[in-house]
mmCIF file of C-alpha atoms in Angstrom:
data_model
loop_
_atom_site.group_PDB
_atom_site.id
_atom_site.type_symbol
_atom_site.label_atom_id
_atom_site.label_comp_id
_atom_site.label_asym_id
_atom_site.label_seq_id
_atom_site.Cartn_x
_atom_site.Cartn_y
_atom_site.Cartn_z
ATOM 1 C CA MET A 1 2.666 11.949 9.849
ATOM 2 C CA ASN A 2 2.863 14.034 13.003
ATOM 3 C CA ALA A 3 4.736 12.892 16.072
ATOM 4 C CA SER A 4 1.800 12.821 18.473
ATOM 5 C CA PRO A 5 0.900 9.595 20.316
ATOM 6 C CA ARG A 6 -1.137 6.901 18.659
ATOM 7 C CA ARG A 7 -3.359 4.435 20.464
ATOM 8 C CA THR A 8 -5.526 1.402 19.805
ATOM 9 C CA ARG A 9 -9.240 1.218 20.548
ATOM 10 C CA ARG A 10 -12.181 -1.106 19.979
ATOM 11 C CA HIS A 11 -15.130 -0.333 17.750
ATOM 12 C CA THR A 12 -17.773 -2.592 16.229
ATOM 13 C CA THR A 13 -17.857 -1.121 12.761
ATOM 14 C CA VAL A 14 -14.753 0.899 11.950
ATOM 15 C CA PHE A 15 -11.454 -0.846 11.224
ATOM 16 C CA ALA A 16 -8.902 1.950 11.104
ATOM 17 C CA LEU A 17 -9.051 5.691 11.636
ATOM 18 C CA ILE A 18 -6.148 8.101 11.734
ATOM 19 C CA THR A 19 -6.779 11.588 13.040
ATOM 20 C CA ALA A 20 -4.320 14.422 13.453
ATOM 21 C CA SER A 21 -3.541 13.334 16.984
ATOM 22 C CA ALA A 22 -4.210 9.595 17.230
ATOM 23 C CA LEU A 23 -4.202 6.293 15.433
ATOM 24 C CA ALA A 24 -7.268 4.203 16.128
ATOM 25 C CA LEU A 25 -6.775 0.670 14.935
ATOM 26 C CA THR A 26 -10.004 -1.205 15.543
ATOM 27 C CA ALA A 27 -11.232 -4.729 15.782
ATOM 28 C CA CYS A 28 -14.780 -5.547 14.780
ATOM 29 C CA GLY A 29 -17.293 -7.447 16.731
ATOM 30 C CA GLY A 30 -17.478 -11.115 16.022
ATOM 31 C CA GLY A 31 -15.234 -13.217 18.195
ATOM 32 C CA SER A 32 -11.616 -14.009 18.279
ATOM 33 C CA ASP A 33 -12.248 -17.399 16.634
ATOM 34 C CA ASP A 34 -12.237 -15.642 13.250
ATOM 35 C CA ALA A 35 -8.599 -15.795 12.232
ATOM 36 C CA GLY A 36 -6.812 -12.984 10.494
ATOM 37 C CA PRO A 37 -4.130 -13.402 7.804
ATOM 38 C CA GLY A 38 -1.413 -14.343 10.258
ATOM 39 C CA GLY A 39 -3.653 -16.617 12.318
ATOM 40 C CA GLU A 40 -4.525 -13.934 14.863
ATOM 41 C CA GLY A 41 -8.106 -13.123 15.796
ATOM 42 C CA ARG A 42 -10.297 -11.164 13.452
ATOM 43 C CA GLY A 43 -9.244 -7.529 13.500
ATOM 44 C CA ALA A 44 -5.830 -8.218 15.032
ATOM 45 C CA VAL A 45 -2.750 -6.924 13.262
ATOM 46 C CA PRO A 46 -0.401 -9.832 12.395
ATOM 47 C CA THR A 47 2.755 -9.752 14.508
ATOM 48 C CA GLU A 48 4.579 -12.912 13.401
ATOM 49 C CA ASP A 49 8.315 -12.309 12.928
ATOM 50 C CA VAL A 50 9.148 -13.457 9.405
ATOM 51 C CA VAL A 51 12.257 -11.354 8.707
ATOM 52 C CA SER A 52 14.699 -11.519 11.630
ATOM 53 C CA GLY A 53 16.348 -14.672 10.262
ATOM 54 C CA VAL A 54 17.179 -13.160 6.873
ATOM 55 C CA LYS A 55 20.920 -13.291 6.119
ATOM 56 C CA LYS A 56 23.116 -10.993 4.068
ATOM 57 C CA ASP A 57 23.739 -12.108 0.484
ATOM 58 C CA ALA A 58 27.243 -11.109 -0.575
ATOM 59 C CA ALA A 59 26.484 -11.235 -4.300
ATOM 60 C CA ALA A 60 23.539 -8.852 -3.968
ATOM 61 C CA ALA A 61 25.459 -6.537 -1.626
ATOM 62 C CA ARG A 62 28.318 -6.234 -4.132
ATOM 63 C CA LEU A 63 25.882 -4.552 -6.535
ATOM 64 C CA LEU A 64 25.536 -1.583 -4.185
ATOM 65 C CA PRO A 65 27.527 1.581 -4.929
ATOM 66 C CA ALA A 66 30.802 1.554 -2.972
ATOM 67 C CA GLU A 67 29.885 4.610 -0.909
ATOM 68 C CA VAL A 68 26.608 2.990 0.185
ATOM 69 C CA ARG A 69 28.409 -0.213 1.207
ATOM 70 C CA GLU A 70 30.865 1.846 3.232
ATOM 71 C CA ARG A 71 28.153 3.933 4.871
ATOM 72 C CA GLY A 72 26.045 0.858 5.579
ATOM 73 C CA SER A 73 22.727 2.684 5.707
ATOM 74 C CA LEU A 74 19.995 4.237 3.568
ATOM 75 C CA ARG A 75 17.323 6.845 4.216
ATOM 76 C CA LEU A 76 13.882 5.278 3.723
ATOM 77 C CA ALA A 77 10.664 7.279 3.563
ATOM 78 C CA THR A 78 7.520 5.262 4.094
ATOM 79 C CA ASN A 79 3.850 6.070 4.176
ATOM 80 C CA VAL A 80 2.089 4.919 7.349
ATOM 81 C CA GLY A 81 -1.558 4.878 6.313
ATOM 82 C CA GLY A 82 -3.089 3.076 9.250
ATOM 83 C CA SER A 83 -4.818 0.167 7.485
ATOM 84 C CA PRO A 84 -3.136 -3.246 7.119
ATOM 85 C CA PRO A 85 -1.719 -4.787 5.032
ATOM 86 C CA GLY A 86 -0.288 -1.305 4.429
ATOM 87 C CA ASN A 87 1.984 0.150 7.066
ATOM 88 C CA SER A 88 0.504 1.126 10.432
ATOM 89 C CA TYR A 89 1.774 1.605 13.981
ATOM 90 C CA LEU A 90 1.762 -0.980 16.745
ATOM 91 C CA GLU A 91 0.302 -0.075 20.130
ATOM 92 C CA ASP A 92 3.517 1.650 21.213
ATOM 93 C CA GLY A 93 2.780 4.370 18.657
ATOM 94 C CA LYS A 94 6.332 4.112 17.256
ATOM 95 C CA THR A 95 6.896 0.677 15.734
ATOM 96 C CA ILE A 96 5.876 0.511 12.074
ATOM 97 C CA THR A 97 4.384 -2.753 10.867
ATOM 98 C CA GLY A 98 2.975 -3.857 7.550
ATOM 99 C CA LEU A 99 3.754 -5.571 4.268
ATOM 100 C CA ASP A 100 5.940 -2.715 3.037
ATOM 101 C CA ALA A 101 7.812 -2.621 6.342
ATOM 102 C CA ASP A 102 8.545 -6.349 6.259
ATOM 103 C CA ILE A 103 9.664 -6.275 2.625
ATOM 104 C CA ALA A 104 11.907 -3.260 3.240
ATOM 105 C CA THR A 105 13.460 -4.760 6.375
ATOM 106 C CA ALA A 106 14.113 -8.108 4.695
ATOM 107 C CA THR A 107 15.598 -6.463 1.600
ATOM 108 C CA ALA A 108 17.924 -4.331 3.721
ATOM 109 C CA LYS A 109 19.084 -7.438 5.604
ATOM 110 C CA VAL A 110 19.951 -9.179 2.329
ATOM 111 C CA LEU A 111 22.021 -6.127 1.375
ATOM 112 C CA GLY A 112 23.622 -5.781 4.812
ATOM 113 C CA LEU A 113 22.193 -2.282 5.279
ATOM 114 C CA ARG A 114 20.531 -0.377 8.108
ATOM 115 C CA LEU A 115 17.411 1.566 7.213
ATOM 116 C CA ARG A 116 16.955 5.017 8.697
ATOM 117 C CA THR A 117 13.202 5.038 8.377
ATOM 118 C CA GLU A 118 11.051 8.148 8.470
ATOM 119 C CA ALA A 119 7.260 8.243 8.171
ATOM 120 C CA ALA A 120 6.160 10.684 5.487
ATOM 121 C CA GLY A 121 2.942 11.655 3.753
ATOM 122 C CA PHE A 122 2.143 9.695 0.605
ATOM 123 C CA GLU A 123 2.078 12.796 -1.590
ATOM 124 C CA ALA A 124 5.434 14.028 -0.266
ATOM 125 C CA ILE A 125 7.574 10.934 -0.798
ATOM 126 C CA LEU A 126 8.103 10.887 -4.568
ATOM 127 C CA PRO A 127 9.057 14.596 -4.813
ATOM 128 C CA ALA A 128 11.405 14.125 -1.836
ATOM 129 C CA LEU A 129 13.169 11.282 -3.647
ATOM 130 C CA SER A 130 13.766 13.502 -6.656
ATOM 131 C CA SER A 131 15.183 16.223 -4.406
ATOM 132 C CA GLY A 132 17.574 13.779 -2.731
ATOM 133 C CA LYS A 133 16.043 13.985 0.741
ATOM 134 C CA TYR A 134 15.544 10.192 0.810
ATOM 135 C CA ASP A 135 17.296 7.296 -0.952
ATOM 136 C CA VAL A 136 14.258 5.036 -1.279
ATOM 137 C CA GLY A 137 10.529 5.186 -0.652
ATOM 138 C CA THR A 138 7.713 2.746 0.023
ATOM 139 C CA GLY A 139 3.974 3.284 0.193
ATOM 140 C CA ASN A 140 2.295 0.893 -2.259
ATOM 141 C CA PHE A 141 3.571 2.994 -5.159
ATOM 142 C CA GLY A 142 2.108 1.590 -8.368
ATOM 143 C CA VAL A 143 4.267 1.615 -11.478
ATOM 144 C CA THR A 144 2.663 3.951 -14.019
ATOM 145 C CA GLU A 145 3.971 5.507 -17.201
ATOM 146 C CA ALA A 146 3.606 8.984 -15.702
ATOM 147 C CA ARG A 147 5.684 8.067 -12.651
ATOM 148 C CA ARG A 148 8.345 6.257 -14.689
ATOM 149 C CA LYS A 149 9.286 9.592 -16.252
ATOM 150 C CA THR A 150 10.770 10.824 -12.964
ATOM 151 C CA ILE A 151 11.016 7.741 -10.717
ATOM 152 C CA ASP A 152 12.774 4.355 -10.933
ATOM 153 C CA PHE A 153 11.058 1.323 -9.438
ATOM 154 C CA VAL A 154 12.107 -2.103 -8.195
ATOM 155 C CA THR A 155 8.963 -4.211 -8.036
ATOM 156 C CA TYR A 156 8.064 -6.507 -5.154
ATOM 157 C CA ILE A 157 4.314 -7.134 -5.416
ATOM 158 C CA ASN A 158 1.372 -6.849 -7.807
ATOM 159 C CA ASP A 159 -1.592 -4.925 -6.425
ATOM 160 C CA GLY A 160 -3.800 -2.347 -8.107
ATOM 161 C CA GLN A 161 -7.196 -0.683 -8.038
ATOM 162 C CA GLY A 162 -10.463 -1.986 -6.631
ATOM 163 C CA PHE A 163 -13.743 -0.892 -5.050
ATOM 164 C CA ALA A 164 -15.662 -1.600 -1.854
ATOM 165 C CA VAL A 165 -19.186 -0.657 -0.747
ATOM 166 C CA ARG A 166 -21.671 -1.263 2.047
ATOM 167 C CA GLU A 167 -23.610 -4.508 1.717
ATOM 168 C CA ASP A 168 -26.827 -2.603 1.016
ATOM 169 C CA SER A 169 -25.326 -1.082 -2.154
ATOM 170 C CA ASP A 170 -26.798 -2.025 -5.534
ATOM 171 C CA LEU A 171 -23.309 -2.151 -7.040
ATOM 172 C CA LYS A 172 -22.046 -5.640 -7.803
ATOM 173 C CA LYS A 173 -18.797 -5.448 -9.789
ATOM 174 C CA VAL A 174 -17.369 -2.268 -11.284
ATOM 175 C CA THR A 175 -16.108 -2.833 -14.814
ATOM 176 C CA ASP A 176 -16.824 0.671 -16.144
ATOM 177 C CA LEU A 177 -16.542 3.964 -14.261
ATOM 178 C CA LYS A 178 -19.908 5.018 -15.721
ATOM 179 C CA GLN A 179 -21.409 2.691 -13.105
ATOM 180 C CA LEU A 180 -20.274 5.223 -10.482
ATOM 181 C CA CYS A 181 -22.071 8.242 -11.971
ATOM 182 C CA GLY A 182 -24.048 10.156 -9.356
ATOM 183 C CA LEU A 183 -22.217 8.560 -6.435
ATOM 184 C CA ASP A 184 -19.764 9.928 -3.847
ATOM 185 C CA ILE A 185 -16.440 8.118 -4.166
ATOM 186 C CA GLY A 186 -13.888 8.124 -1.372
ATOM 187 C CA THR A 187 -10.196 7.676 -2.126
ATOM 188 C CA SER A 188 -6.733 8.696 -0.929
ATOM 189 C CA ALA A 189 -5.216 11.993 -2.025
ATOM 190 C CA GLY A 190 -2.315 12.015 -4.457
ATOM 191 C CA THR A 191 -2.840 8.420 -5.606
ATOM 192 C CA THR A 192 -3.411 6.656 -8.916
ATOM 193 C CA PHE A 193 -7.000 6.208 -7.724
ATOM 194 C CA GLU A 194 -7.600 9.937 -7.521
ATOM 195 C CA ALA A 195 -5.899 10.445 -10.896
ATOM 196 C CA THR A 196 -8.004 7.737 -12.554
ATOM 197 C CA LEU A 197 -11.230 9.188 -11.185
ATOM 198 C CA GLU A 198 -10.429 12.786 -12.078
ATOM 199 C CA GLU A 199 -9.240 11.911 -15.576
ATOM 200 C CA ASN A 200 -12.471 10.076 -16.335
ATOM 201 C CA LYS A 201 -15.031 12.421 -14.772
ATOM 202 C CA HIS A 202 -16.158 13.521 -18.219
ATOM 203 C CA ILE A 203 -17.660 10.126 -19.059
ATOM 204 C CA CYS A 204 -20.748 10.749 -16.938
ATOM 205 C CA ALA A 205 -21.672 14.033 -18.639
ATOM 206 C CA GLU A 206 -20.964 12.491 -22.029
ATOM 207 C CA SER A 207 -23.418 9.720 -21.162
ATOM 208 C CA GLY A 208 -26.049 12.189 -19.966
ATOM 209 C CA LYS A 209 -25.595 11.165 -16.343
ATOM 210 C CA LYS A 210 -24.884 13.082 -13.145
ATOM 211 C CA PRO A 211 -21.113 13.228 -12.488
ATOM 212 C CA TYR A 212 -19.656 11.296 -9.602
ATOM 213 C CA ALA A 213 -18.038 13.282 -6.789
ATOM 214 C CA VAL A 214 -14.480 12.480 -5.709
ATOM 215 C CA LYS A 215 -13.830 12.894 -1.988
ATOM 216 C CA THR A 216 -10.148 12.607 -1.105
ATOM 217 C CA TYR A 217 -8.629 11.847 2.289
ATOM 218 C CA ALA A 218 -5.058 12.543 3.354
ATOM 219 C CA GLU A 219 -4.919 9.325 5.397
ATOM 220 C CA GLN A 220 -6.132 5.984 4.104
ATOM 221 C CA GLY A 221 -7.407 5.056 7.558
ATOM 222 C CA ALA A 222 -10.102 7.735 7.215
ATOM 223 C CA LEU A 223 -11.639 5.993 4.209
ATOM 224 C CA TRP A 224 -13.449 3.258 6.126
ATOM 225 C CA PRO A 225 -15.326 5.599 8.480
ATOM 226 C CA SER A 226 -16.434 7.675 5.476
ATOM 227 C CA LEU A 227 -18.045 4.574 3.987
ATOM 228 C CA GLN A 228 -19.464 3.188 7.219
ATOM 229 C CA GLN A 229 -20.971 6.532 8.194
ATOM 230 C CA GLY A 230 -22.468 7.228 4.765
ATOM 231 C CA ARG A 231 -20.289 10.168 3.739
ATOM 232 C CA THR A 232 -19.220 8.154 0.693
ATOM 233 C CA ASP A 233 -21.058 5.507 -1.324
ATOM 234 C CA VAL A 234 -18.038 3.590 -2.562
ATOM 235 C CA LEU A 235 -14.304 3.415 -1.849
ATOM 236 C CA MET A 236 -11.564 3.138 -4.458
ATOM 237 C CA SER A 237 -8.270 1.903 -3.059
ATOM 238 C CA THR A 238 -5.724 -0.905 -3.244
ATOM 239 C CA ILE A 239 -6.987 -4.387 -4.023
ATOM 240 C CA ASN A 240 -5.103 -5.858 -1.065
ATOM 241 C CA GLY A 241 -6.138 -3.102 1.327
ATOM 242 C CA LEU A 242 -9.818 -3.424 0.436
ATOM 243 C CA ARG A 243 -9.782 -7.204 0.650
ATOM 244 C CA TYR A 244 -8.156 -7.049 4.064
ATOM 245 C CA GLY A 245 -10.423 -4.297 5.388
ATOM 246 C CA VAL A 246 -13.653 -5.934 4.239
ATOM 247 C CA ALA A 247 -12.581 -9.230 5.818
ATOM 248 C CA GLN A 248 -12.167 -7.447 9.165
ATOM 249 C CA GLN A 249 -15.492 -5.593 9.131
ATOM 250 C CA GLU A 250 -19.163 -6.431 9.038
ATOM 251 C CA GLY A 251 -21.598 -4.894 6.578
ATOM 252 C CA LEU A 252 -19.132 -4.281 3.726
ATOM 253 C CA LYS A 253 -18.299 -6.044 0.480
ATOM 254 C CA PHE A 254 -15.382 -6.020 -1.948
ATOM 255 C CA LEU A 255 -16.395 -5.485 -5.575
ATOM 256 C CA GLY A 256 -13.382 -7.119 -7.132
ATOM 257 C CA GLU A 257 -10.409 -5.944 -9.130
ATOM 258 C CA PHE A 258 -10.637 -3.023 -11.522
ATOM 259 C CA HIS A 259 -7.056 -2.531 -12.713
ATOM 260 C CA ARG A 260 -3.815 -4.280 -11.725
ATOM 261 C CA LEU A 261 -0.499 -2.490 -11.181
ATOM 262 C CA ASP A 262 2.968 -3.640 -10.196
ATOM 263 C CA VAL A 263 4.154 -2.026 -6.960
ATOM 264 C CA GLY A 264 7.735 -1.343 -6.009
ATOM 265 C CA PHE A 265 10.438 0.473 -4.114
ATOM 266 C CA ALA A 266 10.665 4.013 -5.479
ATOM 267 C CA PHE A 267 13.947 5.803 -6.240
ATOM 268 C CA LYS A 268 15.183 8.970 -7.875
ATOM 269 C CA LYS A 269 15.409 8.539 -11.641
ATOM 270 C CA GLY A 270 18.748 7.062 -12.654
ATOM 271 C CA THR A 271 19.499 5.550 -9.249
ATOM 272 C CA PRO A 272 22.461 3.150 -9.014
ATOM 273 C CA LEU A 273 20.636 1.287 -6.219
ATOM 274 C CA ALA A 274 18.113 -0.511 -8.428
ATOM 275 C CA PRO A 275 20.195 -3.573 -9.466
ATOM 276 C CA ALA A 276 21.088 -4.365 -5.833
ATOM 277 C CA PHE A 277 17.485 -4.020 -4.658
ATOM 278 C CA GLN A 278 16.252 -6.192 -7.521
ATOM 279 C CA ALA A 279 18.789 -8.891 -6.654
ATOM 280 C CA ALA A 280 17.793 -8.707 -2.981
ATOM 281 C CA VAL A 281 14.062 -9.066 -3.669
ATOM 282 C CA ASN A 282 14.751 -11.996 -5.990
ATOM 283 C CA ARG A 283 16.843 -13.575 -3.248
ATOM 284 C CA LEU A 284 13.884 -13.277 -0.857
ATOM 285 C CA ILE A 285 11.660 -14.937 -3.458
ATOM 286 C CA GLU A 286 14.136 -17.789 -3.897
ATOM 287 C CA ASP A 287 14.687 -18.518 -0.214
ATOM 288 C CA GLY A 288 11.004 -18.486 0.763
ATOM 289 C CA THR A 289 11.060 -15.326 2.892
ATOM 290 C CA TYR A 290 8.915 -13.509 0.342
ATOM 291 C CA ALA A 291 6.198 -16.174 0.480
ATOM 292 C CA ARG A 292 6.186 -16.058 4.289
ATOM 293 C CA ILE A 293 5.750 -12.271 4.281
ATOM 294 C CA LEU A 294 2.852 -12.428 1.831
ATOM 295 C CA LYS A 295 1.195 -15.234 3.808
ATOM 296 C CA LYS A 296 1.487 -13.186 7.012
ATOM 297 C CA TRP A 297 -0.432 -10.312 5.387
ATOM 298 C CA GLY A 298 -2.871 -12.433 3.370
ATOM 299 C CA THR A 299 -1.586 -11.151 0.032
ATOM 300 C CA GLU A 300 -0.468 -14.386 -1.627
ATOM 301 C CA LYS A 301 -2.571 -13.634 -4.718
ATOM 302 C CA SER A 302 -0.346 -10.618 -5.371
ATOM 303 C CA ALA A 303 2.948 -12.520 -5.553
ATOM 304 C CA LEU A 304 5.405 -11.715 -8.335
ATOM 305 C CA PRO A 305 7.522 -14.487 -9.894
ATOM 306 C CA ALA A 306 10.502 -12.124 -10.052
ATOM 307 C CA SER A 307 11.390 -8.509 -9.337
ATOM 308 C CA LYS A 308 11.842 -6.114 -12.259
ATOM 309 C CA ILE A 309 13.329 -2.653 -12.658
ATOM 310 C CA SER A 310 10.777 -0.085 -13.871
ATOM 311 C CA PRO A 311 8.661 -2.411 -16.030
ATOM 312 C CA PRO A 312 6.006 -0.860 -18.316
ATOM 313 C CA GLU A 313 2.666 -0.057 -16.711
ATOM 314 C CA ILE A 314 0.242 -2.967 -16.841
ATOM 315 C CA LYS A 315 -2.487 -2.231 -19.374
ATOM 316 C CA ASP A 316 -5.696 -4.212 -19.033
#
């Protein structure tokens, strides 16, 4: 992300748009009586404080490497995509809010650590972990077999892949990518969505159909305008992000889940931090903080019963 100012503006159809110089976080028409996930009006970003009361857990903190305990801080890279429940900026243009932000803050509190947080592009975070630039990364990183070769994960939610379209679309539920042949599909660059689409492009030609076109966007917030304005026919993105976005906008529909993935904190392969982070997330699950965070962001259906370290990719 660049360091230029971000601002909030109203629009009747677009929920979130990030440009090179501004963040536009919208609220649709409809009235404030329509409550959002945290009880706020439709289109409002939840601001309930659900993490400030979290206390340090000595047992979890003891699992940290000694030098980390002594330093008392970690370098966190996080993707700020602009569309809740993923991370976005508040009106001050500096404060990061979102599901990932709340989980990271609460986990750090359990471990007695300060997070030195830096916003970074989605595609840049995982390589930067491997190079040692950051200690930990967040950005709705799904656990895949390809990523597990170079990255360690500590899971904190179950999300995955889904689709959304305009209400006038003939698509109902996508169960096979051949249903997308001939369409323009919008998705975020460098994601499992882009990889899935590119890897399966051949199925259209093999079925005698026109291939679908994959249109990638560097910022997730640009996806919604591409759909609303007709530049794409369908969006492929996170299940939670699509559910949230469709609920905040008129004229769109969510087509359901396509493929589930566990999501977690990302670390350099072989990190000694994983056991402490796993213990901290499990502590949040046990004390109810985890449930409060998920309720705030309307993601209760994605709850995990327990955190795991680099579990196998979910295969449907």
